[in-house]
CSV table of N, CA and C in Angstrom, one decimal:
chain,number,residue,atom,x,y,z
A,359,UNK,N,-53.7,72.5,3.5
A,359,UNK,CA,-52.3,72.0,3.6
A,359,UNK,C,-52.1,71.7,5.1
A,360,UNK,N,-51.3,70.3,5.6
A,360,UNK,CA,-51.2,69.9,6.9
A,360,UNK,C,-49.7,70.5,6.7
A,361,UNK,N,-48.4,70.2,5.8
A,361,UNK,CA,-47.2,70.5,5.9
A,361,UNK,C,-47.0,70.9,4.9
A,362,UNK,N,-45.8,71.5,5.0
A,362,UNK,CA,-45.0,72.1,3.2
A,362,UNK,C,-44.0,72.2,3.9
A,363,UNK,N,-43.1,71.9,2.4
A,363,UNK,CA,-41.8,71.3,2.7
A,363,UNK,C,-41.4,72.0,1.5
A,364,UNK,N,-40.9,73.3,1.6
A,364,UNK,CA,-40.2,74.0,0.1
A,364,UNK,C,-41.9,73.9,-0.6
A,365,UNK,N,-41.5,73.5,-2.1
A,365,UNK,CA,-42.4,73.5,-3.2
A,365,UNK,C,-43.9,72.3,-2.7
A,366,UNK,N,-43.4,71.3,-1.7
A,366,UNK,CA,-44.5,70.2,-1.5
A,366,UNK,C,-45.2,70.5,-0.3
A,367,UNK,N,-46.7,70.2,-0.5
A,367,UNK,CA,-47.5,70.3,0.0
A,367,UNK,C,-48.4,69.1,0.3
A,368,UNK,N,-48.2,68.6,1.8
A,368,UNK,CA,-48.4,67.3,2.0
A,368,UNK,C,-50.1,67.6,2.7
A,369,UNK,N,-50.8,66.8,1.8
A,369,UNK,CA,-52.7,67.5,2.0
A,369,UNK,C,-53.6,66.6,1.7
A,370,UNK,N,-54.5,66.4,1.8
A,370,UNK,CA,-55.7,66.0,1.5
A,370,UNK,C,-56.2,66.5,0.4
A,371,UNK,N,-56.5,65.2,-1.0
A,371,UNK,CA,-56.3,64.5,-0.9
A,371,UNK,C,-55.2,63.4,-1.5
A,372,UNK,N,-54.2,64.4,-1.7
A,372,UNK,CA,-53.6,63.7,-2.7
A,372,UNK,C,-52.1,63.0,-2.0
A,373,UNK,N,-51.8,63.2,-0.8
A,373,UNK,CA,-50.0,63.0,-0.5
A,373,UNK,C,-50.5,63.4,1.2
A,374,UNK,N,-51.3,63.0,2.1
A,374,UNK,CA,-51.3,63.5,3.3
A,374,UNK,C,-50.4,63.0,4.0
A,375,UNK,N,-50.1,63.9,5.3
A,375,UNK,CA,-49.5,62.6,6.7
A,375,UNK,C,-50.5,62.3,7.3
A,376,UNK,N,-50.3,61.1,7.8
A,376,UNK,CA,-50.9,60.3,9.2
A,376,UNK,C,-50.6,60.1,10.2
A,377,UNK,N,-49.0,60.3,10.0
A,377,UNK,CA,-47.9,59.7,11.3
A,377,UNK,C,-46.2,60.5,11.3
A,378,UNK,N,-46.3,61.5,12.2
A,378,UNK,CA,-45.1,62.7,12.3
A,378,UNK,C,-44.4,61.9,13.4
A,379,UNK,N,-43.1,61.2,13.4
A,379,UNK,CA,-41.8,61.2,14.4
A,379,UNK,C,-41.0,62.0,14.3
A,380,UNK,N,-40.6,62.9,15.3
A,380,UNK,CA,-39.7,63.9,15.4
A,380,UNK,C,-38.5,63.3,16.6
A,381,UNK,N,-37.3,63.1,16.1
A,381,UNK,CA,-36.3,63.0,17.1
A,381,UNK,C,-35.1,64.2,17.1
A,382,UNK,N,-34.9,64.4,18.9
A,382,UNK,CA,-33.9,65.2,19.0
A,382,UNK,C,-33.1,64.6,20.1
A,383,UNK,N,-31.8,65.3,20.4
A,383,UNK,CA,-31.0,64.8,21.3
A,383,UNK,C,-30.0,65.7,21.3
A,384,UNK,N,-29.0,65.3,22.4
A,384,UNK,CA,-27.5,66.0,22.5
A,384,UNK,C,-26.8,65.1,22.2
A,385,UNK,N,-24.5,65.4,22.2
A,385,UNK,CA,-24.4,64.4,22.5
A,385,UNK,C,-23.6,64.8,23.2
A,386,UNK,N,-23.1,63.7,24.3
A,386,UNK,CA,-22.3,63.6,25.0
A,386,UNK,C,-21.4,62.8,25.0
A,387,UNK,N,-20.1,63.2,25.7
A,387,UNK,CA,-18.6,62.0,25.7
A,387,UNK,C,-17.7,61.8,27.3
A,388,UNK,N,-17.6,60.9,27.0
A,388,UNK,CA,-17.5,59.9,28.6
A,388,UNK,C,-15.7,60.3,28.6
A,389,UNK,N,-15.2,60.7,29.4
A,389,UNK,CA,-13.7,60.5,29.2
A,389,UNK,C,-13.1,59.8,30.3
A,390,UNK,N,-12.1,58.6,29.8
A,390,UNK,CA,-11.7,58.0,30.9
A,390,UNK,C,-10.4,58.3,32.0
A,391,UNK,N,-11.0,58.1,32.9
A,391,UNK,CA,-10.3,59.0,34.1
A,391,UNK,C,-9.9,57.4,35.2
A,392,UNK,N,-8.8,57.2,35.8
A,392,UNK,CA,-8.5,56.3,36.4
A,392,UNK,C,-8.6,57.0,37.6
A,393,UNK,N,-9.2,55.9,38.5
A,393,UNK,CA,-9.7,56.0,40.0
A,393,UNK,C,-10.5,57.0,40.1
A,394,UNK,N,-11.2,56.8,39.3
A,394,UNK,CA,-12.6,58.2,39.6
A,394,UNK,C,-13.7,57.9,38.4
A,395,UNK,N,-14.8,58.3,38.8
A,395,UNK,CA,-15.7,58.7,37.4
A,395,UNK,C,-15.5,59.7,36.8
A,396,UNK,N,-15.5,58.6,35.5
A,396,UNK,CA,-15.4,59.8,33.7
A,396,UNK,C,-16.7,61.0,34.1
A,397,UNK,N,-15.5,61.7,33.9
A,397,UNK,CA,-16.2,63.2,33.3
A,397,UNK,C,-17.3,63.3,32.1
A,398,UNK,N,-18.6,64.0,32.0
A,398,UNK,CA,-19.1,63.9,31.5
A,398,UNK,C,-19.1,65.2,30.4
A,399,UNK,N,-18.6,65.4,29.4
A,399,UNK,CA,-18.7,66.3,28.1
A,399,UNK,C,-19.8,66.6,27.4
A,400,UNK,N,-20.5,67.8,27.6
A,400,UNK,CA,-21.5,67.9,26.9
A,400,UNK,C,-21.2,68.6,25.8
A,401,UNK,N,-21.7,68.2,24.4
A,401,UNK,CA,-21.1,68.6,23.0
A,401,UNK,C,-21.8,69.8,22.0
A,402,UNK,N,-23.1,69.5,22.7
A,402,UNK,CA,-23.9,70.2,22.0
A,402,UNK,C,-25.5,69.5,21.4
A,403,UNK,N,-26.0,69.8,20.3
A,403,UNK,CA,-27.3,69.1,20.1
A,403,UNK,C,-26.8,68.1,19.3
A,404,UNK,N,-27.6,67.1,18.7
A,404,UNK,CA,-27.4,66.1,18.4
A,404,UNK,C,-28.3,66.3,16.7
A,405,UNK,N,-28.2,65.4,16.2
A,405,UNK,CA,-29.2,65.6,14.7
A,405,UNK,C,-30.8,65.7,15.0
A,406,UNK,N,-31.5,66.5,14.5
A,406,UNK,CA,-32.5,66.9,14.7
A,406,UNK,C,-33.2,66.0,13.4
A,407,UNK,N,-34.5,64.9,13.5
A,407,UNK,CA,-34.4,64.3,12.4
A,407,UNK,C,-36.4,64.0,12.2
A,408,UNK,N,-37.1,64.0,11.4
A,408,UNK,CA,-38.4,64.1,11.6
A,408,UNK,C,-38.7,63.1,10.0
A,409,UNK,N,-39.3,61.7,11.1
A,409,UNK,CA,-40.3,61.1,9.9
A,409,UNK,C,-42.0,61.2,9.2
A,410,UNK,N,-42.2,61.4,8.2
A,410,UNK,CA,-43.4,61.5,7.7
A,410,UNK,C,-44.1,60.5,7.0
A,411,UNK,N,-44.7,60.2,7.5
A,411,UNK,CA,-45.7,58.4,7.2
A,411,UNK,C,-46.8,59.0,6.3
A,412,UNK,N,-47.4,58.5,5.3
A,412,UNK,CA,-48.6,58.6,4.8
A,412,UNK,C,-49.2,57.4,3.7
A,413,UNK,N,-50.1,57.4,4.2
A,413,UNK,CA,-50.6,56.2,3.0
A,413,UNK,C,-51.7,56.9,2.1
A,414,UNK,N,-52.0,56.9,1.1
A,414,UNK,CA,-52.5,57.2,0.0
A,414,UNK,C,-53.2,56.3,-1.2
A,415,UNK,N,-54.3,55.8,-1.6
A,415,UNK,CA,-55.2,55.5,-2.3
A,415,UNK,C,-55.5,56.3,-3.9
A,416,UNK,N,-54.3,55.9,-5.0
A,416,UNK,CA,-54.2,56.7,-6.4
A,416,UNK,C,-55.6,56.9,-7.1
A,417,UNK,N,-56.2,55.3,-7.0
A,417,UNK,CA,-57.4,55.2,-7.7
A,417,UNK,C,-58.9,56.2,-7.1
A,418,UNK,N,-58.7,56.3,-5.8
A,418,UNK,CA,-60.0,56.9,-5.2
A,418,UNK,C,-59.6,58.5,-5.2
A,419,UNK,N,-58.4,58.6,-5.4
A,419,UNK,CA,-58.3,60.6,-5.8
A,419,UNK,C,-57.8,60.6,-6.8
A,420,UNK,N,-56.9,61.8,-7.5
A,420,UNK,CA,-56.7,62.1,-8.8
A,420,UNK,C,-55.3,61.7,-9.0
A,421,UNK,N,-54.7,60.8,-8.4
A,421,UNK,CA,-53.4,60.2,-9.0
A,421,UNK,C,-52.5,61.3,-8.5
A,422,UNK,N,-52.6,62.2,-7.7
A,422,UNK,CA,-51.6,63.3,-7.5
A,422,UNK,C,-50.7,63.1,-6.7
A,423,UNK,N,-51.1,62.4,-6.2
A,423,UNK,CA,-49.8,61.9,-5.0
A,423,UNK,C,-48.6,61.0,-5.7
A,424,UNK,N,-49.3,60.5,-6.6
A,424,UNK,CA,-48.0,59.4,-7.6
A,424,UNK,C,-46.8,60.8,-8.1
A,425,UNK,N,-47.0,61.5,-8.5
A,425,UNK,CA,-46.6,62.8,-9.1
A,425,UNK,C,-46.1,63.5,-8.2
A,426,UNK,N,-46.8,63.7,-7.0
A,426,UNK,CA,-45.7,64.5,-6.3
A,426,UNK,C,-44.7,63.7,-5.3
A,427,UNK,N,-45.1,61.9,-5.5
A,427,UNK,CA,-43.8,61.3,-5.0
A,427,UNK,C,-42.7,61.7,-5.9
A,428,UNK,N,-42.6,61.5,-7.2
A,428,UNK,CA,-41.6,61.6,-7.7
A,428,UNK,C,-41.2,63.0,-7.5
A,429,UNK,N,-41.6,64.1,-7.5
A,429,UNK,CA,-41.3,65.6,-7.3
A,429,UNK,C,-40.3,65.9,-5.5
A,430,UNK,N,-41.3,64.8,-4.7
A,430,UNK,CA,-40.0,64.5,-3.6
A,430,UNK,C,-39.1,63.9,-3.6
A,431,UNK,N,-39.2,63.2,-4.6
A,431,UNK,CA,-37.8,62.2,-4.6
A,431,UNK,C,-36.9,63.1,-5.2
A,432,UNK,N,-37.2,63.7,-6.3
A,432,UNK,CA,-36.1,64.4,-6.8
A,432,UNK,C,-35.7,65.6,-6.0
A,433,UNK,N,-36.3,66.1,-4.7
A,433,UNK,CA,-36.2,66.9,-3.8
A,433,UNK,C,-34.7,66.4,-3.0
A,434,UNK,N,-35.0,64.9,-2.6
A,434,UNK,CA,-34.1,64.0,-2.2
A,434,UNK,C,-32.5,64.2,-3.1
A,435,UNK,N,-32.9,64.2,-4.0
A,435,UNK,CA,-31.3,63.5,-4.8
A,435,UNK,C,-30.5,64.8,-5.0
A,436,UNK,N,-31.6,66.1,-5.3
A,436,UNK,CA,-31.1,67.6,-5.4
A,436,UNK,C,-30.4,67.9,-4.5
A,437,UNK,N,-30.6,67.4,-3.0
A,437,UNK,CA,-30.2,67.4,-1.6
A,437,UNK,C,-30.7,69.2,-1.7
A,438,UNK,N,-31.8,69.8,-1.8
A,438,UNK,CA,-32.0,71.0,-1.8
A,438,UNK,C,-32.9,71.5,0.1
A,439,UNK,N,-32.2,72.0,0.7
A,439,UNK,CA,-32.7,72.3,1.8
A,439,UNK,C,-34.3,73.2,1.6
A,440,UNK,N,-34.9,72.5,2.3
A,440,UNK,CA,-36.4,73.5,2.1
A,440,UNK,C,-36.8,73.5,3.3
A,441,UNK,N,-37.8,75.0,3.5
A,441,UNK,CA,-38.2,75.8,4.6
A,441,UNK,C,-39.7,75.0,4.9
A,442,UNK,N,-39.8,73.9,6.0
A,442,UNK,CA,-40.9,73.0,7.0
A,442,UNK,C,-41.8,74.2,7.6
A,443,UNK,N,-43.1,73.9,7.3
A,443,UNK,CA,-44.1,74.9,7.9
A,443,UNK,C,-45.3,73.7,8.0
A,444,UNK,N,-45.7,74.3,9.6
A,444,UNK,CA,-46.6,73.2,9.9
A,444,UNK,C,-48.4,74.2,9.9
A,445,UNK,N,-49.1,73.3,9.6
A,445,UNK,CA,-50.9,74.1,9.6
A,445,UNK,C,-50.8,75.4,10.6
A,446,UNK,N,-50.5,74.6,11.6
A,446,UNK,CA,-50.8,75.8,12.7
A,446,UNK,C,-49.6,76.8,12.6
A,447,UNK,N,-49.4,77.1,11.5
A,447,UNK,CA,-49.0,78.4,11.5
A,447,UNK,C,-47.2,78.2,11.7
A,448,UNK,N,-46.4,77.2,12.4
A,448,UNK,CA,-45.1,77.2,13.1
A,448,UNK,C,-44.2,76.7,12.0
A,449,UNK,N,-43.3,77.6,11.9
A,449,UNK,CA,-42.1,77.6,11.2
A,449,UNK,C,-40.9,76.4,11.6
A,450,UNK,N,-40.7,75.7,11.0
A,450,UNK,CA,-39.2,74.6,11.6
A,450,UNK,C,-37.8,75.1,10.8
A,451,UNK,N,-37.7,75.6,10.2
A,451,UNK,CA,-37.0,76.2,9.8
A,451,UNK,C,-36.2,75.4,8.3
A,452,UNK,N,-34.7,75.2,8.2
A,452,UNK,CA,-34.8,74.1,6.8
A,452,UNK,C,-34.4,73.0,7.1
A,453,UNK,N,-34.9,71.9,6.3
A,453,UNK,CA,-35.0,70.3,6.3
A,453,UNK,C,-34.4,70.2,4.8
A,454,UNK,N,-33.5,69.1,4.9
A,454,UNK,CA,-33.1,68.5,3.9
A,454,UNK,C,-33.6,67.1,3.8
A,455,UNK,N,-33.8,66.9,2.8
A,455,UNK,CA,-34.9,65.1,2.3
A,455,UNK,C,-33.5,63.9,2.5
A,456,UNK,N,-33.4,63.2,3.4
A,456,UNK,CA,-32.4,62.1,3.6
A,456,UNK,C,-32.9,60.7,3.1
A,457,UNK,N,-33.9,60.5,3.2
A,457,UNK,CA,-34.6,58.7,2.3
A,457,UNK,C,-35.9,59.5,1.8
A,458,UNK,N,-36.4,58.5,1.0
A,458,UNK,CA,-37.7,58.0,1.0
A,458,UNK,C,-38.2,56.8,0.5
A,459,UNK,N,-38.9,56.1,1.9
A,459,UNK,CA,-39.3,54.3,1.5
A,459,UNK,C,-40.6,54.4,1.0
A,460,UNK,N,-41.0,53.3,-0.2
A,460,UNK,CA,-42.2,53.5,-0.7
A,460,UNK,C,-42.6,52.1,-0.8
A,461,UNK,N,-43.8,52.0,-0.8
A,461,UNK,CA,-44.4,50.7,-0.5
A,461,UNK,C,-45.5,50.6,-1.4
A,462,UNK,N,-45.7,49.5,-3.0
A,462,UNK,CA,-46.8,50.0,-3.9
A,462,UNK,C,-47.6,48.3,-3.6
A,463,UNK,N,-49.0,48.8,-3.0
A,463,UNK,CA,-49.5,47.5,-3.1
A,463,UNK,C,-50.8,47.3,-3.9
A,464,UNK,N,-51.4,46.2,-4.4
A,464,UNK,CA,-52.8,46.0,-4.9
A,464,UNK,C,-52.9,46.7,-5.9
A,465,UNK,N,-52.2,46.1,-6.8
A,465,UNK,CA,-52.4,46.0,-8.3
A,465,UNK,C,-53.3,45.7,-9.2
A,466,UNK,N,-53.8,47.1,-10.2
A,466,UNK,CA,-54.5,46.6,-11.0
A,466,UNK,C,-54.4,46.3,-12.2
A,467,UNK,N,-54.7,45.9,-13.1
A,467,UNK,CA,-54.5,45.1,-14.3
A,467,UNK,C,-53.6,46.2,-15.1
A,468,UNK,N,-53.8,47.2,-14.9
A,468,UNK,CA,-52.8,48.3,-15.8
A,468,UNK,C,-51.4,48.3,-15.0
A,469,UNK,N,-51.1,47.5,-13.8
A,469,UNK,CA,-50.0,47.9,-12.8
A,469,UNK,C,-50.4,49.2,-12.1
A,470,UNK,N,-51.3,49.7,-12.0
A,470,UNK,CA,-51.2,50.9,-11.3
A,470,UNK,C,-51.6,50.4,-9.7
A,471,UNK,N,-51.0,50.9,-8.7
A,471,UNK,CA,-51.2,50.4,-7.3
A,471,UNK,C,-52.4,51.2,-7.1
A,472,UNK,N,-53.2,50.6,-6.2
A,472,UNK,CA,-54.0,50.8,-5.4
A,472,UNK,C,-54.0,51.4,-3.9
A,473,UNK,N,-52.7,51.1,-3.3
A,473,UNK,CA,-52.4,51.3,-2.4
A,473,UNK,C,-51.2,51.9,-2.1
A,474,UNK,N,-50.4,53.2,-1.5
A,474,UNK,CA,-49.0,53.2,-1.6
A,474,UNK,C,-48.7,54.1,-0.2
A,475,UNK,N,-47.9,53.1,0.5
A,475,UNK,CA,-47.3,53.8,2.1
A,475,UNK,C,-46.3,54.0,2.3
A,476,UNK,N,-46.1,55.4,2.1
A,476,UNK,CA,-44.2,56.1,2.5
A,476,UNK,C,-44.2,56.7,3.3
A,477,UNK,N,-42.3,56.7,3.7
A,477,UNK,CA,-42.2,57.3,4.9
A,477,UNK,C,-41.1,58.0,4.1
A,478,UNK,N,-41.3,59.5,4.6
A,478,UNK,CA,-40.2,60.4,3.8
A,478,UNK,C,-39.1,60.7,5.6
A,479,UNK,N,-38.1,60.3,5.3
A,479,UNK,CA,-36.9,61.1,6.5
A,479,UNK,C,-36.0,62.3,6.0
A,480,UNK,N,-36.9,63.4,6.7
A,480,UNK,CA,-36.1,64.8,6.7
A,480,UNK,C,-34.9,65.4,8.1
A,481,UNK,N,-34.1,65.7,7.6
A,481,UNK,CA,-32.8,66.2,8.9
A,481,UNK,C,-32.7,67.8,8.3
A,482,UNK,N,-32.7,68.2,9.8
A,482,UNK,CA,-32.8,69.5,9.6
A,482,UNK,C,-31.8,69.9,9.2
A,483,UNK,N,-31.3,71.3,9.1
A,483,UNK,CA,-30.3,71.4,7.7
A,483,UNK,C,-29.6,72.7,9.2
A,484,UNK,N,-28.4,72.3,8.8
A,484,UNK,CA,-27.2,73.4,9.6
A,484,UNK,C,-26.2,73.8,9.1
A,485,UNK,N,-26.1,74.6,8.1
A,485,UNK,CA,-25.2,74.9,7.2
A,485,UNK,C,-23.3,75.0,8.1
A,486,UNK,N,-22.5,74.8,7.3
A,486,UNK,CA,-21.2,74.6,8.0
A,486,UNK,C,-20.8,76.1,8.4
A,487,UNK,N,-19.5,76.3,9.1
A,487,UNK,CA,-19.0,77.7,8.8
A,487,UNK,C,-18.6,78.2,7.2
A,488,UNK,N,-18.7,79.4,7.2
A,488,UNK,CA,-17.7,79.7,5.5
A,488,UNK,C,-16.4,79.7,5.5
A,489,UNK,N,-16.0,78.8,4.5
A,489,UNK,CA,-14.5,78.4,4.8
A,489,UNK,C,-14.1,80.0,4.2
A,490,UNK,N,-12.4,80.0,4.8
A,490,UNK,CA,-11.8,81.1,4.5
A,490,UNK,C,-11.7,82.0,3.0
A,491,UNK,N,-11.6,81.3,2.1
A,491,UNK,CA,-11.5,81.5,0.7
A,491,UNK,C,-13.0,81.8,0.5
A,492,UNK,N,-14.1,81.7,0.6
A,492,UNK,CA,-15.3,82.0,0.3
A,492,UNK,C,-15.6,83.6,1.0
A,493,UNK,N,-15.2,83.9,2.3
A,493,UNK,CA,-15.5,84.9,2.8
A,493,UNK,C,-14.2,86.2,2.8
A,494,UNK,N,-13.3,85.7,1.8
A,494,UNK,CA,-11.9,87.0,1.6
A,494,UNK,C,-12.2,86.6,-0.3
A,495,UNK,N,-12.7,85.6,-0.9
A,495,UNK,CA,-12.5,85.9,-2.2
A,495,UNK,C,-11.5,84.7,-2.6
A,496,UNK,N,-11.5,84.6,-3.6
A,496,UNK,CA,-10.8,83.2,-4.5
A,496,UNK,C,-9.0,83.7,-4.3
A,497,UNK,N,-9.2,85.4,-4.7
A,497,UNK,CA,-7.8,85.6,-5.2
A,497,UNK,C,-7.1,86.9,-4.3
């Protein structure tokens, strides 16, 4: 296993990655101040957001990747936050599934592709506060 994401396990050879982008940031806000430079507001972190590339070949392994695209997609629409663990052992803590683009090329006479390159986009998950009624009770 290179990653797991909740229930998926992204591996050889059926659903690998090839290509991890990880973006992070703060953000900041400019306030306008006459006769002087805007003050600079620091807000806090920014969206923490990580792409996963893989391309995959159905006919030369067991078709398993076709199957557990669809098992991520429906990961996607559940919007179910799941716990990111990388090989080496390191915890990211939870990711929620925001897209996934798929690309089916080289068709064979059954339509089954030959070729298929996705990129799944996960945002890490930061649950809100508990609004007031959840933490005293409905009634």
């Amino acid at each position: 296993m290179l990653i797991g994401w909740g229930p998926h396990r992204f591996m050889i050879p059926t659903y690998s990655v090839e290509k991890m982008t990880r973006s992070s940031g703060g953000r900041v806000a400019h306030a306008a101040v006459i006769g002087a430079d805007q003050p600079t507001h620091l807000l806090g972190p920014d969206v923490d957001t990580l792409e996963l590339d893989s391309t995959f070949f159905p006919h030369h392994f067991n078709r398993g990747g076709l199957g557990m695209l669809e098992e991520v997609r429906l990961s996607i629409r559940q919007q179910v936050p799941h716990m990111l663990v990388m090989l080496s052992g390191a915890v990211l803590g939870r990711w929620v599934g925001t897209s996934l683009q798929e690309t089916r090329t080289l068709f064979d006479a059954n339509g089954m592709p030959s070729k298929v390159e996705t990129q799944l986009r996960l945002t890490r998950y930061v649950p809100g506060p508990i609004s007031t009624e959840l933490r005293t009770g409905l009634f």
